[in-house]
Amino acid sequence: ILMFFDQNITTRLVNSKDNKMKKGYGYHADLLVVAFNTLVFSMLGMPWLVAATVRSVNHLRSLTTFESVTEGDTSQSRVVGVTE
């Protein structure tokens, strides 16, 4: 149950519409590899892969292009897109 929650939370954070990410072929291939590894690891009694929420979110942030928007005295960053 904990792996399901961890994976679900990570997926929702990464796939948020605010990130303006376009999912290509590689995204679905990655999910297929994770599913296959979980199946094999379960049959062999090995530990499962973990979504690693902090690592996934930091990786997404490192690929994100930001634009600085200044309104009056405040400056904010706005997401332009994600390089995949």
Short mmCIF file of C-alpha atoms in Angstrom, two decimals:
data_model
loop_
_atom_site.label_atom_id
_atom_site.label_comp_id
_atom_site.label_asym_id
_atom_site.label_seq_id
_atom_site.Cartn_x
_atom_site.Cartn_y
_atom_site.Cartn_z
CA ILE A 1 0.00 0.00 0.00
CA LEU A 2 2.84 2.40 0.81
CA MET A 3 4.43 1.91 -2.61
CA PHE A 4 1.10 2.71 -4.28
CA PHE A 5 0.75 5.92 -2.28
CA ASP A 6 4.36 6.95 -2.91
CA GLN A 7 4.04 6.30 -6.66
CA ASN A 8 0.69 8.11 -6.85
CA ILE A 9 1.94 11.20 -4.99
CA THR A 10 5.08 11.38 -7.14
CA THR A 11 3.10 10.96 -10.37
CA ARG A 12 0.65 13.69 -9.42
CA LEU A 13 3.43 16.12 -8.51
CA VAL A 14 5.44 15.51 -11.68
CA ASN A 15 2.42 15.45 -14.04
CA SER A 16 0.88 18.65 -12.67
CA LYS A 17 -0.46 20.95 -15.40
CA ASP A 18 1.60 23.78 -13.86
CA ASN A 19 4.76 22.07 -15.15
CA LYS A 20 3.58 22.30 -18.79
CA MET A 21 5.24 18.96 -19.51
CA LYS A 22 4.54 17.13 -22.75
CA LYS A 23 4.74 13.38 -22.29
CA GLY A 24 6.34 11.58 -25.19
CA TYR A 25 7.17 7.97 -26.00
CA GLY A 26 9.92 7.77 -23.36
CA TYR A 27 7.49 8.51 -20.52
CA HIS A 28 5.33 5.49 -21.34
CA ALA A 29 8.36 3.27 -21.96
CA ASP A 30 9.67 4.18 -18.48
CA LEU A 31 6.37 3.15 -16.89
CA LEU A 32 6.48 -0.16 -18.76
CA VAL A 33 10.03 -0.84 -17.50
CA VAL A 34 9.03 -0.03 -13.90
CA ALA A 35 5.99 -2.34 -14.15
CA PHE A 36 8.13 -5.17 -15.56
CA ASN A 37 10.80 -4.71 -12.86
CA THR A 38 8.16 -4.74 -10.11
CA LEU A 39 6.73 -7.99 -11.50
CA VAL A 40 10.14 -9.69 -11.73
CA PHE A 41 11.32 -8.40 -8.34
CA SER A 42 8.09 -9.64 -6.72
CA MET A 43 8.57 -13.14 -8.10
CA LEU A 44 12.20 -13.24 -6.94
CA GLY A 45 11.45 -11.85 -3.46
CA MET A 46 13.60 -8.76 -4.06
CA PRO A 47 12.69 -5.24 -2.88
CA TRP A 48 10.56 -3.09 -5.21
CA LEU A 49 11.62 0.12 -6.85
CA VAL A 50 10.51 3.26 -5.05
CA ALA A 51 9.18 6.37 -6.78
CA ALA A 52 11.68 8.52 -4.86
CA THR A 53 9.49 11.61 -4.63
CA VAL A 54 12.22 14.10 -3.70
CA ARG A 55 14.59 12.87 -6.42
CA SER A 56 11.83 12.91 -9.08
CA VAL A 57 10.67 16.43 -8.22
CA ASN A 58 14.26 17.74 -8.17
CA HIS A 59 14.93 16.13 -11.55
CA LEU A 60 11.80 17.79 -12.97
CA ARG A 61 12.87 21.17 -11.56
CA SER A 62 16.32 20.81 -13.12
CA LEU A 63 14.73 20.30 -16.57
CA THR A 64 12.27 23.19 -16.19
CA THR A 65 12.77 26.51 -17.98
CA PHE A 66 11.59 29.50 -15.96
CA GLU A 67 10.78 33.07 -16.95
CA SER A 68 11.15 35.95 -14.51
CA VAL A 69 8.07 38.16 -14.29
CA THR A 70 8.29 41.50 -12.48
CA GLU A 71 5.13 43.23 -11.32
CA GLY A 72 5.77 46.39 -9.37
CA ASP A 73 8.22 45.59 -6.58
CA THR A 74 7.72 41.82 -6.69
CA SER A 75 9.49 39.35 -8.96
CA GLN A 76 8.12 35.87 -9.59
CA SER A 77 9.22 32.88 -11.65
CA ARG A 78 6.83 31.39 -14.18
CA VAL A 79 7.20 28.01 -15.87
CA VAL A 80 7.82 28.29 -19.61
CA GLY A 81 8.25 24.58 -20.31
CA VAL A 82 10.10 21.38 -19.50
CA THR A 83 12.99 20.08 -21.59
CA GLU A 84 12.60 16.34 -22.02
#
